[in-house]
Amino acid sequence: MRDPLQTPRFAGVATFMRSPHRPDLDGTDADVAFLGVPYDDATTYRPGARFGPRAIRAASTLLKPYNPATDTSLSDLSIVDHDDAPVVPGYTEATFEAVESRVASVLARGVFPVLAGGDHSTTLPVLRAVAAEHGPVSLVQFDAHADLWTEYFGKPYNHGTTVHHAIEEGLIDPETSIRIGDRGGLYGAADVERFADAGIDYFTMDEFAAHDVASVGDAIAAHVDGPTFATIDVDVVDPAFAPGTGTPMPGGMSARELLSLTRELRRADLVGVDVVEVAPPYDHGDVTAVLAANVLFEALCAAREGGSIA
């Protein structure tokens, strides 16, 4: 990281945590690679998440390497900004192929991937690469929506079908996966039963609110098993704290609750994490991007504390 006392945080090209820009990992000794996935053609309501990675990078220039809440330091890690995946606007499946290939190259080098979407469809190719490396993984999903729809408009892939396809393709083990934050309307009562039949344990937002964060962390630790991928849809947060997202849903977590919950990921064997659905055009104060950058910082500290990153 650049020394902010030598180069002000508002100066220079914005990279994740002001880390070196390394589009090619050959010859590097990276421990962590940040990768943007600027794709939002699979949204079903408001577009704009294609600008999420750029906004998160800019917001991350505020981050410092030491976390006093967990006594965790990232200062001795080699963190690099691995640029953006080569997405193909208008072509979801071609984008998926490009993202999967890029993430696979990171994993093949033993580097911990940290990703910023993009809409939530972009998590599916990430999980394909992760599962190819580790086998079916446990999924920890912070999200206002289950993302278990089978199709939209007669087509299989969009940001609401990601987890359905991850189960169908054997990328995740639903019995060791958990989702937190469900809320809002559905198409009918049968949807609740169908979501339960998927086999993923979950806390609705009302159930989350009835517990403290530590007890939900206990549930995460008790449920996940083996290599675990964490996907954090920023719409899990109430739009009062994160207005810049494509499908805002009132009644969500506070920013503080999400940061605290992210710290609980230290109790999982993390093999990667992403934050998705940051859509800067709906947030002219950068509130959502600042939160997303800090969530990634907390996730990295959790991975370090839990031993996922040496």
Short mmCIF file of C-alpha atoms in Angstrom, two decimals:
data_model
loop_
_atom_site.label_atom_id
_atom_site.label_comp_id
_atom_site.label_asym_id
_atom_site.label_seq_id
_atom_site.Cartn_x
_atom_site.Cartn_y
_atom_site.Cartn_z
CA MET A 1 0.00 0.00 0.00
CA ARG A 2 1.16 3.52 -0.73
CA ASP A 3 2.10 5.68 2.24
CA PRO A 4 -0.73 8.24 2.57
CA LEU A 5 1.68 10.63 4.25
CA GLN A 6 3.75 10.66 1.06
CA THR A 7 0.95 10.46 -1.53
CA PRO A 8 -2.50 11.72 -0.47
CA ARG A 9 -5.36 9.23 -0.72
CA PHE A 10 -7.10 11.36 -3.34
CA ALA A 11 -4.01 11.30 -5.61
CA GLY A 12 -2.82 8.71 -8.09
CA VAL A 13 -4.68 5.96 -9.95
CA ALA A 14 -7.26 4.26 -7.72
CA THR A 15 -6.50 0.59 -7.11
CA PHE A 16 -7.94 -1.65 -4.41
CA MET A 17 -6.44 -0.51 -1.09
CA ARG A 18 -3.86 1.40 -3.18
CA SER A 19 -2.19 -1.91 -3.98
CA PRO A 20 0.01 -2.49 -7.05
CA HIS A 21 -1.81 -2.91 -10.35
CA ARG A 22 -0.94 -6.37 -11.67
CA PRO A 23 -3.00 -7.45 -14.71
CA ASP A 24 -0.58 -10.38 -15.02
CA LEU A 25 0.25 -12.43 -11.93
CA ASP A 26 3.30 -14.07 -13.48
CA GLY A 27 6.39 -13.22 -11.49
CA THR A 28 4.43 -11.88 -8.51
CA ASP A 29 4.28 -13.31 -5.00
CA ALA A 30 0.70 -12.22 -4.40
CA ASP A 31 -1.25 -13.53 -1.42
CA VAL A 32 -4.49 -11.78 -2.41
CA ALA A 33 -5.78 -10.68 -5.81
CA PHE A 34 -8.62 -8.19 -6.15
CA LEU A 35 -10.59 -8.68 -9.36
CA GLY A 36 -13.41 -6.53 -10.70
CA VAL A 37 -16.29 -7.98 -12.70
CA PRO A 38 -17.97 -4.96 -14.32
CA TYR A 39 -21.03 -6.70 -15.75
CA ASP A 40 -24.72 -5.98 -15.12
CA ASP A 41 -26.53 -7.22 -18.23
CA ALA A 42 -28.23 -9.91 -16.12
CA THR A 43 -30.13 -7.47 -13.91
CA THR A 44 -33.93 -7.59 -13.89
CA TYR A 45 -34.59 -4.08 -12.56
CA ARG A 46 -32.07 -1.23 -12.25
CA PRO A 47 -28.73 -1.49 -14.12
CA GLY A 48 -25.54 0.23 -12.98
CA ALA A 49 -23.57 -2.45 -11.12
CA ARG A 50 -21.08 -2.50 -14.00
CA PHE A 51 -19.65 0.61 -12.36
CA GLY A 52 -19.35 -1.12 -8.96
CA PRO A 53 -15.71 -2.25 -9.21
CA ARG A 54 -14.51 1.23 -10.16
CA ALA A 55 -16.42 2.85 -7.29
CA ILE A 56 -15.23 0.25 -4.77
CA ARG A 57 -11.64 0.80 -5.84
CA ALA A 58 -11.97 4.54 -5.31
CA ALA A 59 -13.65 4.06 -1.93
CA SER A 60 -11.00 1.56 -0.84
CA THR A 61 -8.30 4.23 -0.94
CA LEU A 62 -9.61 5.21 2.51
CA LEU A 63 -8.78 1.80 4.00
CA LYS A 64 -5.92 1.26 6.41
CA PRO A 65 -4.18 -2.11 6.93
CA TYR A 66 -4.80 -2.66 10.67
CA ASN A 67 -8.17 -3.67 12.11
CA PRO A 68 -8.31 -2.76 15.81
CA ALA A 69 -11.68 -4.46 16.29
CA THR A 70 -10.12 -7.86 15.57
CA ASP A 71 -6.42 -7.09 16.15
CA THR A 72 -5.71 -8.18 12.59
CA SER A 73 -3.14 -6.64 10.26
CA LEU A 74 -2.93 -6.94 6.50
CA SER A 75 0.24 -4.90 6.25
CA ASP A 76 2.53 -7.87 5.62
CA LEU A 77 0.29 -9.41 2.94
CA SER A 78 1.04 -9.00 -0.74
CA ILE A 79 -2.26 -7.65 -2.08
CA VAL A 80 -2.50 -6.82 -5.76
CA ASP A 81 -5.19 -5.32 -7.96
CA HIS A 82 -5.61 -7.87 -10.73
CA ASP A 83 -7.61 -5.50 -12.93
CA ASP A 84 -11.04 -6.50 -14.29
CA ALA A 85 -12.21 -9.73 -15.86
CA PRO A 86 -12.60 -9.30 -19.65
CA VAL A 87 -16.40 -9.16 -19.70
CA VAL A 88 -18.38 -9.20 -22.94
CA PRO A 89 -21.23 -6.65 -22.79
CA GLY A 90 -24.52 -8.13 -23.94
CA TYR A 91 -23.31 -11.74 -23.83
CA THR A 92 -23.82 -13.39 -20.47
CA GLU A 93 -22.46 -16.85 -21.24
CA ALA A 94 -19.35 -15.45 -22.96
CA THR A 95 -18.77 -13.25 -19.92
CA PHE A 96 -19.16 -16.28 -17.65
CA GLU A 97 -16.46 -18.12 -19.59
CA ALA A 98 -14.08 -15.18 -19.31
CA VAL A 99 -14.69 -14.72 -15.59
CA GLU A 100 -14.30 -18.43 -14.84
CA SER A 101 -11.02 -18.55 -16.72
CA ARG A 102 -9.64 -15.48 -14.96
CA VAL A 103 -10.58 -16.73 -11.48
CA ALA A 104 -9.20 -20.19 -12.27
CA SER A 105 -5.84 -18.63 -13.10
CA VAL A 106 -5.81 -16.87 -9.72
CA LEU A 107 -6.67 -20.06 -7.83
CA ALA A 108 -4.09 -22.10 -9.75
CA ARG A 109 -1.39 -19.83 -8.28
CA GLY A 110 -2.65 -20.36 -4.74
CA VAL A 111 -3.79 -16.74 -4.50
CA PHE A 112 -6.87 -15.77 -2.47
CA PRO A 113 -9.48 -14.14 -4.76
CA VAL A 114 -11.45 -11.07 -3.69
CA LEU A 115 -14.01 -9.95 -6.24
CA ALA A 116 -16.26 -6.96 -6.79
CA GLY A 117 -19.27 -7.20 -9.09
CA GLY A 118 -21.19 -6.58 -11.12
CA ASP A 119 -24.60 -8.08 -10.64
CA HIS A 120 -25.08 -11.33 -8.74
CA SER A 121 -25.03 -13.46 -11.90
CA THR A 122 -21.25 -13.00 -11.89
CA THR A 123 -20.91 -15.20 -8.82
CA LEU A 124 -21.87 -18.30 -10.83
CA PRO A 125 -18.71 -18.43 -12.98
CA VAL A 126 -16.64 -17.65 -9.88
CA LEU A 127 -18.18 -20.68 -8.16
CA ARG A 128 -17.45 -22.80 -11.25
CA ALA A 129 -13.76 -21.94 -10.94
CA VAL A 130 -13.76 -22.40 -7.16
CA ALA A 131 -15.48 -25.80 -7.38
CA ALA A 132 -13.07 -26.95 -10.09
CA GLU A 133 -10.23 -26.20 -7.66
CA HIS A 134 -11.77 -27.31 -4.35
CA GLY A 135 -14.78 -29.47 -5.20
CA PRO A 136 -18.30 -28.49 -4.08
CA VAL A 137 -17.98 -25.76 -1.47
CA SER A 138 -20.09 -24.43 1.36
CA LEU A 139 -21.74 -21.13 0.41
CA VAL A 140 -22.32 -18.31 2.89
CA GLN A 141 -24.72 -15.86 1.29
CA PHE A 142 -25.69 -12.49 2.74
CA ASP A 143 -28.59 -11.38 0.57
CA ALA A 144 -32.11 -9.96 0.59
CA HIS A 145 -33.03 -12.53 -2.05
CA ALA A 146 -32.59 -16.29 -2.30
CA ASP A 147 -31.46 -16.21 -5.97
CA LEU A 148 -33.08 -19.63 -6.41
CA TRP A 149 -35.30 -18.82 -9.37
CA THR A 150 -34.94 -21.32 -12.20
CA GLU A 151 -35.27 -18.81 -15.05
CA TYR A 152 -36.42 -15.34 -15.99
CA PHE A 153 -38.20 -14.50 -19.25
CA GLY A 154 -37.62 -18.06 -20.42
CA LYS A 155 -33.84 -17.70 -20.12
CA PRO A 156 -31.66 -19.54 -17.59
CA TYR A 157 -29.12 -16.94 -16.44
CA ASN A 158 -29.64 -13.71 -14.57
CA HIS A 159 -28.86 -12.31 -11.16
CA GLY A 160 -31.77 -14.15 -9.55
CA THR A 161 -30.87 -17.66 -10.73
CA THR A 162 -27.28 -17.92 -9.49
CA VAL A 163 -27.74 -20.20 -6.50
CA HIS A 164 -30.20 -22.47 -8.32
CA HIS A 165 -27.62 -23.16 -11.01
CA ALA A 166 -24.82 -23.53 -8.45
CA ILE A 167 -26.82 -26.32 -6.83
CA GLU A 168 -27.82 -27.93 -10.12
CA GLU A 169 -24.20 -27.93 -11.35
CA GLY A 170 -22.89 -29.37 -8.08
CA LEU A 171 -20.76 -26.32 -7.33
CA ILE A 172 -22.00 -25.94 -3.76
CA ASP A 173 -23.22 -28.32 -1.10
CA PRO A 174 -26.62 -26.96 -0.06
CA GLU A 175 -26.63 -28.98 3.15
CA THR A 176 -23.55 -27.10 4.41
CA SER A 177 -24.55 -23.71 3.03
CA ILE A 178 -26.38 -20.87 4.74
CA ARG A 179 -28.14 -17.68 3.66
CA ILE A 180 -28.90 -14.66 5.81
CA GLY A 181 -31.14 -11.68 5.10
CA ASP A 182 -34.22 -12.90 3.18
CA ARG A 183 -37.05 -10.38 3.10
CA GLY A 184 -39.65 -8.84 0.85
CA GLY A 185 -42.49 -10.20 -1.25
CA LEU A 186 -42.56 -13.39 -3.28
CA TYR A 187 -44.85 -14.61 -6.05
CA GLY A 188 -46.73 -16.94 -3.73
CA ALA A 189 -46.58 -19.10 -0.61
CA ALA A 190 -45.21 -21.98 -2.67
CA ASP A 191 -41.97 -20.03 -3.09
CA VAL A 192 -41.23 -20.35 0.62
CA GLU A 193 -41.58 -24.13 0.43
CA ARG A 194 -39.49 -24.30 -2.74
CA PHE A 195 -36.69 -22.29 -1.13
CA ALA A 196 -36.75 -24.61 1.89
CA ASP A 197 -36.64 -27.64 -0.40
CA ALA A 198 -33.38 -26.36 -1.90
CA GLY A 199 -31.71 -27.61 1.28
CA ILE A 200 -29.94 -24.37 2.25
CA ASP A 201 -30.43 -23.27 5.84
CA TYR A 202 -31.40 -19.62 6.14
CA PHE A 203 -32.26 -16.78 8.47
CA THR A 204 -34.90 -14.39 7.22
CA MET A 205 -34.24 -10.78 8.12
CA ASP A 206 -36.87 -10.98 10.85
CA GLU A 207 -35.13 -14.05 12.28
CA PHE A 208 -31.77 -12.31 12.08
CA ALA A 209 -33.19 -9.33 13.95
CA ALA A 210 -34.39 -11.65 16.73
CA HIS A 211 -30.82 -12.88 17.33
CA ASP A 212 -27.55 -11.16 18.07
CA VAL A 213 -24.73 -11.25 15.52
CA ALA A 214 -22.65 -13.65 17.61
CA SER A 215 -25.40 -16.28 17.67
CA VAL A 216 -25.81 -16.02 13.90
CA GLY A 217 -22.04 -16.43 13.68
CA ASP A 218 -22.43 -19.58 15.76
CA ALA A 219 -24.96 -20.85 13.20
CA ILE A 220 -22.55 -20.12 10.34
CA ALA A 221 -19.73 -21.95 12.11
CA ALA A 222 -21.95 -24.91 12.93
CA HIS A 223 -23.35 -25.20 9.43
CA VAL A 224 -20.48 -24.73 7.00
CA ASP A 225 -17.97 -27.49 6.46
CA GLY A 226 -14.69 -27.45 4.53
CA PRO A 227 -13.81 -24.92 1.82
CA THR A 228 -16.27 -22.03 1.91
CA PHE A 229 -17.06 -19.19 -0.46
CA ALA A 230 -18.78 -16.06 0.85
CA THR A 231 -20.97 -13.97 -1.44
CA ILE A 232 -22.26 -10.66 -0.13
CA ASP A 233 -25.04 -8.92 -2.04
CA VAL A 234 -25.06 -5.33 -0.82
CA ASP A 235 -28.86 -5.31 -0.95
CA VAL A 236 -28.79 -7.32 2.30
CA VAL A 237 -28.30 -3.89 3.86
CA ASP A 238 -31.23 -1.53 4.27
CA PRO A 239 -31.22 1.04 1.44
CA ALA A 240 -30.94 3.76 4.07
CA PHE A 241 -27.34 2.57 4.46
CA ALA A 242 -26.76 1.32 0.89
CA PRO A 243 -29.00 3.10 -1.63
CA GLY A 244 -26.72 2.32 -4.56
CA THR A 245 -28.05 -1.07 -5.60
CA GLY A 246 -30.27 -2.43 -8.36
CA THR A 247 -32.99 -4.11 -6.28
CA PRO A 248 -33.30 -2.12 -3.02
CA MET A 249 -35.42 -3.72 -0.31
CA PRO A 250 -36.36 -1.87 2.90
CA GLY A 251 -36.01 -3.54 6.27
CA GLY A 252 -32.47 -4.82 5.94
CA MET A 253 -29.35 -4.82 8.09
CA SER A 254 -27.56 -1.73 9.22
CA ALA A 255 -24.05 -1.10 7.96
CA ARG A 256 -22.74 -1.92 11.44
CA GLU A 257 -24.57 -5.26 11.49
CA LEU A 258 -23.13 -6.28 8.12
CA LEU A 259 -19.60 -5.36 9.15
CA SER A 260 -19.97 -7.30 12.40
CA LEU A 261 -21.49 -10.29 10.63
CA THR A 262 -18.67 -10.29 8.08
CA ARG A 263 -16.19 -10.64 10.94
CA GLU A 264 -17.87 -13.94 11.81
CA LEU A 265 -16.49 -15.40 8.56
CA ARG A 266 -13.27 -15.98 10.47
CA ARG A 267 -14.94 -19.18 11.66
CA ALA A 268 -15.12 -20.61 8.14
CA ASP A 269 -12.42 -22.02 5.87
CA LEU A 270 -12.72 -19.23 3.31
CA VAL A 271 -11.40 -19.82 -0.20
CA GLY A 272 -12.74 -16.60 -1.69
CA VAL A 273 -15.25 -13.78 -1.30
CA ASP A 274 -17.19 -11.39 -3.47
CA VAL A 275 -19.34 -8.30 -2.99
CA VAL A 276 -21.92 -7.69 -5.68
CA GLU A 277 -24.73 -5.38 -6.80
CA VAL A 278 -23.08 -2.05 -5.92
CA ALA A 279 -24.68 0.36 -8.41
CA PRO A 280 -23.11 3.82 -7.99
CA PRO A 281 -25.53 5.75 -10.24
CA TYR A 282 -28.18 5.57 -7.48
CA ASP A 283 -25.87 6.79 -4.72
CA HIS A 284 -24.24 10.15 -5.36
CA GLY A 285 -22.58 10.22 -1.94
CA ASP A 286 -20.62 6.96 -2.54
CA VAL A 287 -22.12 5.57 0.68
CA THR A 288 -22.67 2.10 -0.81
CA ALA A 289 -19.21 1.82 -2.34
CA VAL A 290 -17.58 2.92 0.92
CA LEU A 291 -19.53 0.23 2.78
CA ALA A 292 -18.64 -2.42 0.18
CA ALA A 293 -14.93 -1.58 0.39
CA ASN A 294 -15.04 -1.87 4.16
CA VAL A 295 -16.91 -5.17 3.95
CA LEU A 296 -14.14 -6.55 1.75
CA PHE A 297 -11.58 -5.29 4.26
CA GLU A 298 -13.43 -7.09 7.07
CA ALA A 299 -13.67 -10.24 4.95
CA LEU A 300 -9.93 -10.18 4.31
CA CYS A 301 -9.25 -9.70 8.01
CA ALA A 302 -11.60 -12.60 8.77
CA ALA A 303 -9.79 -14.81 6.26
CA ARG A 304 -6.46 -13.84 7.80
CA GLU A 305 -7.70 -14.41 11.34
CA GLY A 306 -9.22 -17.77 10.39
CA GLY A 307 -6.04 -18.98 8.74
CA SER A 308 -7.31 -18.94 5.13
CA ILE A 309 -4.54 -16.49 4.21
CA ALA A 310 -1.10 -17.15 5.70
#
